[in-house]
Tab-separated table of C-alpha atoms and ligand atoms in Angstrom:
chain	number	residue	atom	x	y	z
K	27	MET	CA	-33.464	-19.654	-39.085
K	28	SER	CA	-30.214	-18.344	-40.515
K	29	GLN	CA	-27.606	-16.977	-38.147
K	30	GLN	CA	-28.173	-13.506	-39.586
K	31	THR	CA	-31.917	-13.635	-38.870
K	32	SER	CA	-31.492	-14.930	-35.364
K	33	SER	CA	-29.013	-12.203	-34.597
K	34	GLN	CA	-31.465	-9.602	-35.891
K	35	GLU	CA	-34.141	-11.164	-33.735
K	36	ILE	CA	-31.949	-10.762	-30.674
K	37	GLN	CA	-31.218	-7.150	-31.554
K	38	SER	CA	-34.906	-6.476	-31.847
K	39	LEU	CA	-35.734	-8.067	-28.481
K	40	ASP	CA	-32.892	-6.085	-26.982
K	41	ARG	CA	-34.122	-2.837	-28.488
K	42	GLU	CA	-37.613	-3.425	-27.115
K	43	HIS	CA	-36.784	-4.540	-23.600
K	44	HIS	CA	-33.165	-4.206	-22.519
K	45	ILE	CA	-31.758	-1.112	-20.821
K	46	HIS	CA	-27.967	-1.334	-20.980
K	47	PRO	CA	-25.460	-0.272	-18.305
K	48	PHE	CA	-23.386	2.888	-18.877
K	49	SER	CA	-25.081	3.569	-22.208
K	50	ASN	CA	-26.959	6.320	-24.014
K	51	THR	CA	-30.269	4.472	-24.068
K	52	GLY	CA	-31.921	6.350	-26.944
K	53	ALA	CA	-28.841	6.343	-29.166
K	54	LEU	CA	-28.296	2.648	-28.549
K	55	LYS	CA	-31.866	1.838	-29.541
K	56	GLN	CA	-31.283	3.731	-32.796
K	57	GLN	CA	-27.905	2.214	-33.599
K	58	GLY	CA	-28.568	-1.298	-32.350
K	59	THR	CA	-26.230	-3.576	-30.460
K	60	ARG	CA	-23.635	-6.090	-31.560
K	61	VAL	CA	-24.621	-9.631	-30.602
K	62	ILE	CA	-21.815	-11.760	-29.182
K	63	GLU	CA	-22.519	-15.439	-29.767
K	64	LYS	CA	-19.578	-17.454	-28.562
K	65	ALA	CA	-16.003	-17.243	-27.420
K	66	GLU	CA	-12.841	-19.318	-27.145
K	67	GLY	CA	-9.450	-18.393	-25.716
K	68	VAL	CA	-8.961	-14.670	-26.413
K	69	TYR	CA	-11.486	-14.531	-29.258
K	70	LEU	CA	-15.174	-13.634	-29.510
K	71	TRP	CA	-17.527	-14.292	-32.425
K	72	ASP	CA	-20.423	-11.975	-33.213
K	73	GLY	CA	-23.743	-12.682	-34.894
K	74	ASP	CA	-22.323	-11.739	-38.303
K	75	GLY	CA	-19.593	-14.365	-37.966
K	76	ASN	CA	-16.804	-11.862	-37.242
K	77	LYS	CA	-13.903	-13.157	-35.156
K	78	ILE	CA	-12.878	-10.470	-32.679
K	79	ILE	CA	-9.763	-10.390	-30.509
K	80	ASP	CA	-10.710	-9.387	-26.960
K	81	GLY	CA	-8.104	-6.952	-25.679
K	82	MET	CA	-10.212	-6.309	-22.548
K	83	ALA	CA	-10.810	-9.855	-21.195
K	84	GLY	CA	-14.527	-9.087	-21.239
K	85	LEU	CA	-14.603	-6.255	-18.723
K	86	TRP	CA	-11.134	-6.762	-17.188
K	87	CYS	CA	-12.206	-10.147	-15.853
K	88	VAL	CA	-11.889	-13.216	-18.096
K	89	ASN	CA	-8.334	-13.822	-16.934
K	90	LEU	CA	-8.121	-17.499	-17.914
K	91	GLY	CA	-9.762	-16.797	-21.272
K	92	TYR	CA	-12.989	-18.199	-22.661
K	93	GLY	CA	-13.969	-21.846	-23.016
K	94	ARG	CA	-12.292	-23.342	-19.929
K	95	GLN	CA	-14.128	-26.633	-19.513
K	96	GLU	CA	-12.773	-27.111	-15.952
K	97	LEU	CA	-14.605	-23.965	-14.812
K	98	VAL	CA	-17.806	-25.098	-16.500
K	99	ASP	CA	-17.499	-28.530	-14.866
K	100	ALA	CA	-16.839	-27.006	-11.439
K	101	ALA	CA	-20.080	-25.026	-11.692
K	102	ALA	CA	-22.116	-27.974	-13.042
K	103	THR	CA	-20.862	-30.429	-10.431
K	104	GLN	CA	-21.525	-28.006	-7.581
K	105	MET	CA	-24.966	-27.103	-8.906
K	106	GLN	CA	-25.946	-30.762	-8.984
K	107	GLN	CA	-24.818	-31.326	-5.409
K	108	LEU	CA	-25.871	-28.049	-3.777
K	109	PRO	CA	-26.887	-25.210	-6.110
K	110	TYR	CA	-27.604	-22.779	-3.312
K	111	TYR	CA	-27.443	-22.431	0.370
K	112	ASN	CA	-26.803	-19.349	2.444
K	113	THR	CA	-23.938	-18.683	4.808
K	114	PHE	CA	-26.100	-16.811	7.347
K	115	PHE	CA	-27.523	-18.451	10.493
K	116	LYS	CA	-24.535	-20.561	11.559
K	117	THR	CA	-24.240	-22.528	8.291
K	118	THR	CA	-21.467	-22.954	5.778
K	119	HIS	CA	-20.555	-25.290	2.916
K	120	ALA	CA	-17.400	-26.695	1.365
K	121	PRO	CA	-16.953	-24.265	-1.557
K	122	ALA	CA	-17.164	-21.147	0.645
K	123	ALA	CA	-14.912	-22.527	3.381
K	124	LYS	CA	-12.315	-23.866	0.932
K	125	LEU	CA	-12.344	-20.690	-1.130
K	126	ALA	CA	-11.816	-18.554	1.969
K	127	LYS	CA	-8.670	-20.562	2.726
K	128	ALA	CA	-7.491	-20.437	-0.895
K	129	ILE	CA	-7.863	-16.637	-0.987
K	130	ALA	CA	-6.122	-16.257	2.389
K	131	GLU	CA	-3.181	-18.225	0.966
K	132	VAL	CA	-2.647	-15.890	-1.967
K	133	THR	CA	-3.403	-12.524	-0.332
K	134	PRO	CA	-0.451	-10.618	1.161
K	135	GLY	CA	0.347	-10.081	4.840
K	136	ASP	CA	-2.279	-10.964	7.437
K	137	LEU	CA	-5.294	-10.630	5.120
K	138	ASN	CA	-6.537	-14.035	6.198
K	139	HIS	CA	-10.226	-13.427	6.918
K	140	ILE	CA	-12.588	-13.462	3.953
K	141	PHE	CA	-16.083	-11.970	3.552
K	142	PHE	CA	-17.971	-12.883	0.360
K	143	ALA	CA	-20.273	-10.816	-1.830
K	144	GLY	CA	-21.578	-10.897	-5.381
K	145	SER	CA	-19.885	-8.006	-7.169
K	146	GLY	CA	-17.023	-5.564	-6.864
K	147	SER	CA	-19.467	-2.836	-5.838
K	148	GLU	CA	-20.816	-4.971	-3.007
K	149	ALA	CA	-17.263	-5.692	-1.867
K	150	VAL	CA	-16.536	-1.959	-1.788
K	151	ASP	CA	-19.771	-1.268	0.123
K	152	THR	CA	-18.659	-3.956	2.565
K	153	ILE	CA	-15.355	-2.136	3.079
K	154	ILE	CA	-17.176	1.116	3.854
K	155	ARG	CA	-19.495	-0.528	6.362
K	156	LEU	CA	-16.752	-2.617	7.902
K	157	VAL	CA	-14.170	0.122	8.469
K	158	ARG	CA	-16.860	2.332	10.001
K	159	GLN	CA	-18.017	-0.526	12.202
K	160	TYR	CA	-14.374	-1.130	13.181
K	161	TRP	CA	-14.058	2.411	14.515
K	162	CYS	CA	-17.404	2.080	16.334
K	163	ILE	CA	-16.096	-1.053	18.045
K	164	GLU	CA	-12.953	0.913	18.924
K	165	LYS	CA	-15.258	3.498	20.541
K	166	LYS	CA	-14.347	6.163	18.001
K	167	PRO	CA	-17.555	6.385	15.950
K	168	TYR	CA	-16.594	9.900	14.865
K	169	ARG	CA	-13.877	8.322	12.696
K	170	ASN	CA	-16.182	7.764	9.719
K	171	ILE	CA	-14.782	9.754	6.790
K	172	ILE	CA	-13.325	7.752	3.943
K	173	ILE	CA	-10.875	9.442	1.601
K	174	SER	CA	-10.727	8.387	-2.020
K	175	ARG	CA	-9.388	9.954	-5.220
K	176	GLU	CA	-10.685	11.839	-8.214
K	177	ASN	CA	-11.064	9.602	-11.269
K	178	ALA	CA	-11.067	6.489	-9.080
K	179	TYR	CA	-13.602	3.749	-9.866
K	180	HIS	CA	-15.079	1.828	-6.950
K	181	GLY	CA	-18.343	0.548	-8.407
K	182	SER	CA	-21.814	1.677	-9.315
K	183	THR	CA	-23.980	1.159	-6.241
K	184	LEU	CA	-24.801	4.392	-4.445
K	185	ALA	CA	-21.862	3.914	-2.070
K	186	GLY	CA	-19.464	2.743	-4.786
K	187	ALA	CA	-20.357	5.658	-7.041
K	188	SER	CA	-20.003	8.116	-4.140
K	189	LEU	CA	-16.640	6.672	-3.191
K	190	GLY	CA	-15.351	6.663	-6.762
K	191	GLY	CA	-14.178	9.912	-8.243
K	192	MET	CA	-16.148	9.962	-11.495
K	193	GLY	CA	-17.867	13.328	-11.894
K	194	GLY	CA	-20.379	11.952	-14.387
K	195	MET	CA	-21.537	9.399	-11.823
K	196	HIS	CA	-21.735	11.881	-8.941
K	197	LYS	CA	-24.159	14.014	-10.947
K	198	GLN	CA	-26.666	11.172	-11.315
K	199	GLY	CA	-28.658	9.685	-8.461
K	200	ALA	CA	-27.353	12.370	-6.118
K	201	PRO	CA	-27.151	13.006	-3.235
K	202	GLY	CA	-24.458	10.427	-2.660
K	203	VAL	CA	-23.326	8.796	0.542
K	204	PRO	CA	-22.079	11.292	3.137
K	205	GLY	CA	-18.675	11.102	4.801
K	206	ILE	CA	-16.623	10.684	1.648
K	207	GLU	CA	-13.831	13.044	0.538
K	208	HIS	CA	-11.721	13.060	-2.618
K	209	ILE	CA	-8.136	14.079	-3.326
K	210	ARG	CA	-6.231	14.444	-6.592
K	211	GLN	CA	-5.178	11.372	-8.571
K	212	PRO	CA	-1.503	10.551	-9.208
K	213	TYR	CA	-1.717	10.971	-13.016
K	214	TRP	CA	1.810	12.104	-13.784
K	215	TYR	CA	1.669	12.314	-17.592
K	216	GLY	CA	-1.576	14.278	-17.606
K	217	GLU	CA	-1.437	16.461	-14.503
K	218	ALA	CA	2.133	16.952	-13.261
K	219	GLY	CA	3.109	19.970	-15.363
K	220	ASP	CA	6.886	20.366	-14.996
K	221	MET	CA	7.218	18.169	-11.905
K	222	SER	CA	9.386	15.057	-12.005
K	223	GLU	CA	7.657	11.770	-11.247
K	224	GLU	CA	9.199	11.801	-7.784
K	225	GLU	CA	8.119	15.359	-7.002
K	226	PHE	CA	4.647	14.607	-8.277
K	227	GLY	CA	4.380	11.399	-6.229
K	228	ILE	CA	5.140	13.429	-3.097
K	229	ALA	CA	2.723	16.204	-4.072
K	230	CYS	CA	-0.140	13.740	-4.625
K	231	ALA	CA	0.515	11.991	-1.316
K	232	GLN	CA	0.758	15.383	0.397
K	233	ALA	CA	-2.799	15.990	-0.839
K	234	LEU	CA	-3.849	13.142	1.446
K	235	GLU	CA	-2.187	14.714	4.461
K	236	ASP	CA	-3.704	18.107	3.602
K	237	LYS	CA	-7.167	16.542	3.404
K	238	ILE	CA	-6.690	14.684	6.689
K	239	LEU	CA	-5.712	17.925	8.410
K	240	GLU	CA	-8.611	19.771	6.770
K	241	VAL	CA	-11.294	17.359	7.999
K	242	GLY	CA	-9.511	16.533	11.260
K	243	PRO	CA	-7.345	13.407	11.725
K	244	ASP	CA	-9.705	12.063	14.371
K	245	ASN	CA	-12.566	12.005	11.888
K	246	VAL	CA	-10.941	9.833	9.230
K	247	ALA	CA	-11.678	6.101	9.058
K	248	ALA	CA	-9.776	4.986	5.969
K	249	PHE	CA	-8.099	5.813	2.698
K	250	ILE	CA	-8.999	3.675	-0.329
K	251	GLY	CA	-7.274	3.356	-3.691
K	252	GLU	CA	-6.816	1.062	-6.634
K	253	PRO	CA	-3.095	0.144	-6.730
K	254	ILE	CA	-3.227	1.071	-10.428
K	255	GLN	CA	-6.394	2.922	-11.487
K	256	GLY	CA	-8.215	0.808	-14.067
K	257	ALA	CA	-11.476	2.310	-15.320
K	258	GLY	CA	-9.900	5.772	-14.879
K	259	GLY	CA	-7.666	4.969	-17.854
K	260	VAL	CA	-4.914	2.741	-16.409
K	261	ILE	CA	-2.972	5.263	-14.356
K	262	VAL	CA	0.251	3.866	-12.905
K	263	PRO	CA	1.303	6.101	-9.993
K	264	PRO	CA	4.870	7.384	-9.543
K	265	ALA	CA	7.107	4.783	-7.877
K	266	ASN	CA	7.272	6.639	-4.544
K	267	TYR	CA	3.533	7.412	-4.322
K	268	TRP	CA	2.258	4.416	-2.372
K	269	GLN	CA	5.165	4.525	0.094
K	270	GLU	CA	4.359	8.160	0.875
K	271	ILE	CA	0.629	7.394	1.163
K	272	GLN	CA	1.342	4.569	3.592
K	273	LYS	CA	3.591	6.749	5.763
K	274	ILE	CA	0.763	9.261	6.078
K	275	CYS	CA	-1.852	6.595	6.868
K	276	ARG	CA	0.409	5.229	9.618
K	277	LYS	CA	1.146	8.697	10.985
K	278	TYR	CA	-2.558	9.388	11.568
K	279	ASP	CA	-3.582	5.775	12.277
K	280	ILE	CA	-5.868	5.648	9.258
K	281	LEU	CA	-6.866	2.292	7.790
K	282	LEU	CA	-5.637	1.536	4.289
K	283	ALA	CA	-7.963	-0.186	1.820
K	284	ALA	CA	-6.788	-1.496	-1.552
K	285	ASP	CA	-9.432	-1.972	-4.235
K	286	GLU	CA	-8.028	-4.931	-6.166
K	287	VAL	CA	-11.087	-5.598	-8.336
K	288	ILE	CA	-9.013	-5.060	-11.502
K	289	CYS	CA	-5.424	-5.448	-10.262
K	290	GLY	CA	-6.055	-8.706	-8.386
K	291	PHE	CA	-5.477	-12.252	-9.627
K	292	GLY	CA	-2.355	-11.865	-11.707
K	293	ARG	CA	-3.106	-8.815	-13.827
K	294	THR	CA	0.084	-6.954	-12.811
K	295	GLY	CA	2.389	-9.998	-12.604
K	296	ASN	CA	1.727	-10.767	-8.934
K	297	TRP	CA	-1.331	-12.186	-7.259
K	298	PHE	CA	-2.317	-8.640	-6.267
K	299	GLY	CA	-1.458	-5.126	-7.336
K	300	SER	CA	-0.542	-4.525	-3.693
K	301	ASP	CA	2.351	-7.012	-4.123
K	302	THR	CA	3.536	-5.220	-7.263
K	303	LEU	CA	3.318	-1.732	-5.742
K	304	ASP	CA	4.526	-2.751	-2.265
K	305	ILE	CA	1.315	-1.821	-0.464
K	306	GLN	CA	0.395	-3.387	2.898
K	307	PRO	CA	-3.364	-2.850	3.110
K	308	ASP	CA	-5.520	-3.483	6.175
K	309	ILE	CA	-8.360	-4.618	3.941
K	310	MET	CA	-8.834	-5.336	0.236
K	311	SER	CA	-11.659	-5.929	-2.236
K	312	MET	CA	-11.500	-8.359	-5.147
K	313	ALA	CA	-13.911	-9.633	-7.829
K	314	LYS	CA	-13.581	-10.064	-11.630
K	315	GLY	CA	-10.457	-12.288	-11.968
K	316	LEU	CA	-11.409	-14.186	-8.792
K	317	SER	CA	-13.671	-16.366	-10.967
K	318	SER	CA	-12.328	-15.204	-14.354
K	319	GLY	CA	-15.819	-13.713	-14.700
K	320	TYR	CA	-17.454	-17.123	-15.282
K	321	LEU	CA	-19.845	-16.522	-12.387
K	322	PRO	CA	-20.345	-13.359	-10.315
K	323	ILE	CA	-18.494	-13.408	-7.017
K	324	SER	CA	-16.435	-10.956	-4.977
K	325	ALA	CA	-14.627	-10.973	-1.681
K	326	VAL	CA	-13.145	-8.706	0.941
K	327	ALA	CA	-9.909	-9.888	2.536
K	328	ILE	CA	-9.599	-8.551	6.068
K	329	GLY	CA	-6.416	-8.250	8.139
K	330	ASP	CA	-6.040	-9.223	11.785
K	331	ARG	CA	-6.559	-5.718	13.127
K	332	ILE	CA	-10.120	-5.392	11.797
K	333	ALA	CA	-10.940	-9.121	12.055
K	334	ASN	CA	-9.893	-9.294	15.697
K	335	ALA	CA	-12.111	-6.340	16.512
K	336	LEU	CA	-15.073	-8.205	14.983
K	337	ILE	CA	-14.128	-11.450	16.729
K	338	ASN	CA	-13.756	-9.844	20.158
K	339	HIS	CA	-16.851	-7.665	19.864
K	340	ASP	CA	-19.757	-9.652	21.227
K	341	ASP	CA	-22.381	-8.497	18.714
K	342	ASP	CA	-23.477	-9.177	15.126
K	343	PHE	CA	-21.999	-7.405	12.103
K	344	ASN	CA	-25.331	-6.633	10.446
K	345	HIS	CA	-24.247	-6.966	6.846
K	346	GLY	CA	-24.424	-9.603	4.114
K	347	PHE	CA	-26.000	-10.680	0.851
K	348	THR	CA	-28.220	-13.571	-0.251
K	349	TYR	CA	-25.391	-14.671	-2.499
K	350	SER	CA	-22.493	-14.186	-0.044
K	351	GLY	CA	-20.350	-17.263	-0.718
K	352	HIS	CA	-22.700	-18.665	-3.392
K	353	PRO	CA	-21.668	-22.334	-3.709
K	354	ALA	CA	-21.497	-22.537	-7.513
K	355	ALA	CA	-19.645	-19.225	-7.847
K	356	ALA	CA	-17.282	-20.214	-5.032
K	357	ALA	CA	-16.606	-23.597	-6.676
K	358	VAL	CA	-15.710	-21.833	-9.920
K	359	ALA	CA	-13.420	-19.380	-8.113
K	360	LEU	CA	-11.717	-22.240	-6.309
K	361	GLU	CA	-11.094	-24.053	-9.583
K	362	ASN	CA	-9.916	-20.787	-11.142
K	363	ILE	CA	-7.270	-20.387	-8.420
K	364	ARG	CA	-6.242	-24.028	-8.788
K	365	ILE	CA	-5.711	-23.607	-12.528
K	366	MET	CA	-3.812	-20.344	-12.016
K	367	LYS	CA	-1.389	-22.187	-9.745
K	368	GLU	CA	-1.123	-25.327	-11.865
K	369	GLU	CA	-0.420	-23.332	-15.023
K	370	ASN	CA	1.848	-20.781	-13.315
K	371	ILE	CA	-0.251	-17.943	-14.706
K	372	VAL	CA	1.165	-15.308	-12.335
K	373	GLU	CA	4.735	-16.230	-13.298
K	374	TYR	CA	3.792	-16.209	-16.991
K	375	VAL	CA	2.509	-12.635	-16.637
K	376	ALA	CA	5.495	-11.527	-14.527
K	377	ASN	CA	8.339	-13.039	-16.513
K	378	ASP	CA	7.093	-13.777	-19.992
K	379	ILE	CA	3.918	-12.378	-21.510
K	380	GLY	CA	3.706	-9.213	-19.378
K	381	PRO	CA	7.166	-7.880	-20.335
K	382	TYR	CA	6.586	-9.040	-23.930
K	383	PHE	CA	3.237	-7.167	-24.106
K	384	GLN	CA	4.668	-3.968	-22.606
K	385	LYS	CA	7.659	-3.979	-25.000
K	386	LYS	CA	5.630	-4.895	-28.074
K	387	LEU	CA	3.124	-2.107	-27.364
K	388	ARG	CA	5.908	0.456	-27.140
K	389	ASP	CA	7.842	-0.921	-30.146
K	390	THR	CA	4.698	-0.852	-32.290
K	391	LEU	CA	2.937	2.279	-31.063
K	392	ALA	CA	5.223	4.689	-29.184
K	393	ASP	CA	6.349	6.453	-32.394
K	394	HIS	CA	2.813	6.841	-33.704
K	395	PRO	CA	1.911	10.515	-34.189
K	396	LEU	CA	-1.198	10.130	-31.976
K	397	VAL	CA	0.528	8.413	-29.069
K	398	GLY	CA	1.687	10.750	-26.324
K	399	HIS	CA	2.499	8.212	-23.645
K	400	ILE	CA	2.154	4.512	-22.865
K	401	GLU	CA	2.012	3.248	-19.291
K	402	GLY	CA	1.252	-0.143	-17.817
K	403	VAL	CA	2.493	-3.147	-15.884
K	404	GLY	CA	2.030	-6.830	-16.637
K	405	LEU	CA	-1.050	-7.234	-18.839
K	406	VAL	CA	-2.694	-3.878	-18.345
K	407	ALA	CA	-1.864	-0.695	-20.248
K	408	GLY	CA	-3.133	2.796	-20.984
K	409	ILE	CA	-2.227	4.852	-24.039
K	410	ALA	CA	-2.723	8.631	-24.085
K	411	LEU	CA	-3.805	9.946	-27.492
K	412	MET	CA	-2.673	13.524	-28.098
K	413	LYS	CA	-3.380	16.138	-30.753
K	414	ASP	CA	0.260	17.241	-30.687
K	415	LYS	CA	2.495	14.858	-28.787
K	416	THR	CA	5.603	17.054	-28.989
K	417	ASN	CA	3.952	20.005	-27.275
K	418	LYS	CA	1.700	17.756	-25.183
K	419	THR	CA	-1.473	19.333	-26.552
K	420	PRO	CA	-4.588	17.240	-25.882
K	421	PHE	CA	-7.553	17.096	-28.231
K	422	GLY	CA	-10.262	19.667	-27.563
K	423	ASP	CA	-13.792	18.820	-26.440
K	424	ASP	CA	-14.925	19.007	-30.072
K	425	VAL	CA	-13.031	15.813	-30.991
K	426	ASP	CA	-13.866	12.639	-29.074
K	427	VAL	CA	-10.700	10.923	-30.211
K	428	GLY	CA	-11.165	7.954	-27.862
K	429	MET	CA	-14.624	7.187	-29.223
K	430	ILE	CA	-13.416	7.569	-32.830
K	431	CYS	CA	-10.585	5.164	-32.115
K	432	ARG	CA	-12.842	2.705	-30.302
K	433	ASP	CA	-15.209	2.651	-33.265
K	434	HIS	CA	-12.314	1.872	-35.627
K	435	CYS	CA	-11.249	-0.933	-33.281
K	436	PHE	CA	-14.791	-2.294	-33.271
K	437	ALA	CA	-14.919	-2.192	-37.071
K	438	ASN	CA	-11.569	-3.976	-37.265
K	439	ASN	CA	-12.449	-6.715	-34.794
K	440	LEU	CA	-10.297	-5.538	-31.908
K	441	ILE	CA	-11.827	-4.847	-28.498
K	442	MET	CA	-9.942	-1.925	-26.986
K	443	ARG	CA	-11.703	0.388	-24.534
K	444	ALA	CA	-11.617	4.191	-24.572
K	445	VAL	CA	-11.518	6.222	-21.364
K	446	GLY	CA	-11.749	9.816	-22.545
K	447	SER	CA	-8.731	10.178	-24.829
K	448	ARG	CA	-6.922	7.193	-23.278
K	449	MET	CA	-7.101	3.775	-24.905
K	450	VAL	CA	-6.832	0.872	-22.488
K	451	LEU	CA	-5.964	-2.796	-22.844
K	452	SER	CA	-6.320	-5.648	-20.367
K	453	PRO	CA	-6.287	-8.942	-22.284
K	454	PRO	CA	-6.787	-12.436	-20.852
K	455	LEU	CA	-3.699	-13.594	-18.960
K	456	ILE	CA	-3.383	-16.744	-21.090
K	457	ILE	CA	-2.766	-14.686	-24.248
K	458	SER	CA	0.056	-15.937	-26.506
K	459	HIS	CA	2.891	-13.936	-28.069
K	460	ALA	CA	1.271	-14.207	-31.510
K	461	GLU	CA	-2.030	-12.903	-30.095
K	462	VAL	CA	-0.239	-9.965	-28.445
K	463	ASP	CA	1.320	-9.232	-31.854
K	464	GLU	CA	-2.146	-9.314	-33.409
K	465	ILE	CA	-3.521	-6.833	-30.836
K	466	CYS	CA	-0.597	-4.458	-31.352
K	467	GLU	CA	-0.778	-4.595	-35.138
K	468	LYS	CA	-4.544	-4.085	-35.155
K	469	ALA	CA	-4.140	-1.208	-32.685
K	470	LYS	CA	-1.614	0.446	-35.005
K	471	LEU	CA	-3.956	0.076	-37.972
K	472	CYS	CA	-6.785	1.607	-35.926
K	473	PHE	CA	-4.589	4.485	-34.747
K	474	ASP	CA	-3.733	5.173	-38.429
K	475	LYS	CA	-7.438	5.225	-39.273
K	476	THR	CA	-8.139	7.455	-36.262
K	477	LEU	CA	-5.457	9.873	-37.447
K	478	GLU	CA	-7.165	10.029	-40.852
K	479	SER	CA	-10.576	10.568	-39.226
K	480	VAL	CA	-9.426	13.407	-36.975
K	481	ALA	CA	-7.644	15.084	-39.913
K	482	GLU	CA	-10.933	15.223	-41.836
B	510	LIG	N1	-13.720	-1.512	-7.973
B	510	LIG	C1	-12.956	-1.449	-9.081
B	510	LIG	C2	-11.517	-1.070	-8.962
B	510	LIG	C3	-13.507	-1.775	-10.327
B	510	LIG	O1	-12.759	-1.699	-11.423
B	510	LIG	C4	-15.607	-2.201	-9.210
B	510	LIG	C5	-15.010	-1.878	-8.012
B	510	LIG	C6	-17.050	-2.615	-9.186
B	510	LIG	O2	-17.207	-3.926	-9.558
B	510	LIG	P1	-18.633	-4.462	-10.117
B	510	LIG	O3	-18.440	-5.946	-10.129
B	510	LIG	O4	-19.659	-4.044	-9.153
B	510	LIG	O5	-18.832	-3.857	-11.477
B	510	LIG	C7	-14.855	-2.155	-10.395
B	510	LIG	C8	-15.523	-2.492	-11.688
B	510	LIG	C9	-15.082	-0.072	-17.332
B	510	LIG	C10	-15.711	-0.784	-16.184
B	510	LIG	O6	-15.813	0.361	-18.201
B	510	LIG	C11	-14.975	-1.112	-15.060
B	510	LIG	C12	-15.615	-1.763	-13.997
B	510	LIG	C13	-16.955	-2.088	-14.092
B	510	LIG	C14	-17.680	-1.747	-15.239
B	510	LIG	C15	-17.061	-1.089	-16.286
B	510	LIG	O7	-13.861	0.066	-17.372
B	510	LIG	N2	-14.892	-2.019	-12.857
C-alpha cells in the first residue's frame, strides 16, 4: 500500500466512525481530516509527506518536543514492571510517590501535597470539590461559590465548562454546575478603552470585589484563574492585576486557585506562571507539560492550609479516578521533570529562547498591517489581527479573519491556532533560534496571504 492510499484509508475510517472534539462534525466529514503520521523535535509529518512546524506543541503540551526516547523508555520500563495499579485502598507505588515529591519540589510556596488525575479537566473538577470540602470541614458549608472569569478556559467536563467563561460552551449541555460566578477578564488591548494598563488592572480586580459583595463574602469559597489565559487567546494581564486580586482574596479570606494547565512546566520562563506573575495560590492544577503530553496525567498541588484540613478531618475525601497516579504516566512525568532539570529547560526559556522568540515575533510582525498588538511571555504569545490597526477597528462578524489565517498557516505547513481574531503560538520549549525564525517568517507569509484574502 502506498503512503497516499493508507492515508486515504485512515481518512475514510475516520469519516465513518470518529467524532472529533471541538469540531463541526458534518463539515469535517465533508472536508476530511489531515492525517499526522510521525513527529520529531518541533516538526510533524502528514500523510502526504508534508513537513509541518508545530507552533502549538501539539495542544500546548509537548514541551520537550517529539521523539524523546527517554520518555518512551520510561513508559516501556514501567509498563513491563507494573502497568497499572490503583492508589485507592491504602496502596501506592514508586512512580506516584516519587512524582508527588518531584512536583512538590518545583511548585512554589507550601504547595507540597499532590493529588493525581488524568486530565486538566479532572484536575479542575478536583479543585472545585476540594475547596468546597475544605469549607465544609471548616464548618462553613455555605462558602461554596467559586468565582472565575469570562473567556477563561478550565476544561470540558461539565464542571470545567461551567467554571470556564466560554459562552459557546455554556450554551451546550446546559444547565451547568451551580455555584459558579464570572467576572470580566483582564484583556487590556481589547477591552480597556482609554484606560491605562494600571487603571484597567485595578478595574478588573475591583470586579472581583464587586462580585464578592454582590453574592455575599461569606458565600464565596474560591477565586480561580489562569495566570495568563491560554485558550482565551493568550491574554497577559496588566502587571498590577494579580497583586490586586490577591489583596482582595486575602481581605475576604477567599481561597486562591491557579489553573496552571498551560502556564505550568516552563512555558513562561519559570516552573509555573504563578512564579512569573508573583501569585501565591492556595491550590493549583497542572497537566499538559507535566508529561510533555506523552501520556495523559494531571495533578493538583495543595498548600498546607487545605491539606491540613484534610489530614486533621477524620473522614474520607470521597473523590478520585481509576487512573489517579497511573504508574506509566507518572513514570513519564517523572522522567520529563528530570530531563527539564538536566537540560536547564526553564532557564533556556527565561534567558535565551523566550526573549529571542518575543523579540523576533515583534521584529517580524509588529509592523504588519494586520497586526494590532502582540503580547506574550516566554514561549507563549497572542497576536491580535485588526481590520484597521491605527483606529483599532476589529474585523466584523462577516470576516472570520482568524480562520482564514489558520487555513493559510495549514496550507503553508505552520501550525498556529486561531482564537477568534487572535492568533496564538506556544511552541515546544526545546525550539532552536533557527526554528523560531522559521515560525516567524512563515507567520509573516501567512499574514500577507490573509491580507490578500480579506481584501478580496
Ligand atoms: N485548564 C486550562 C487552563 C487548560 O488550558 C484545561 C484546564 C483542561 O485540560 P484537559 O486536559 O482536560 O483538556 C485546559 C486545556 C485549545 C485547547 O484549543 C486548550 C485546552 C484543551 C483543548 C483545546 O486551545 N486546554
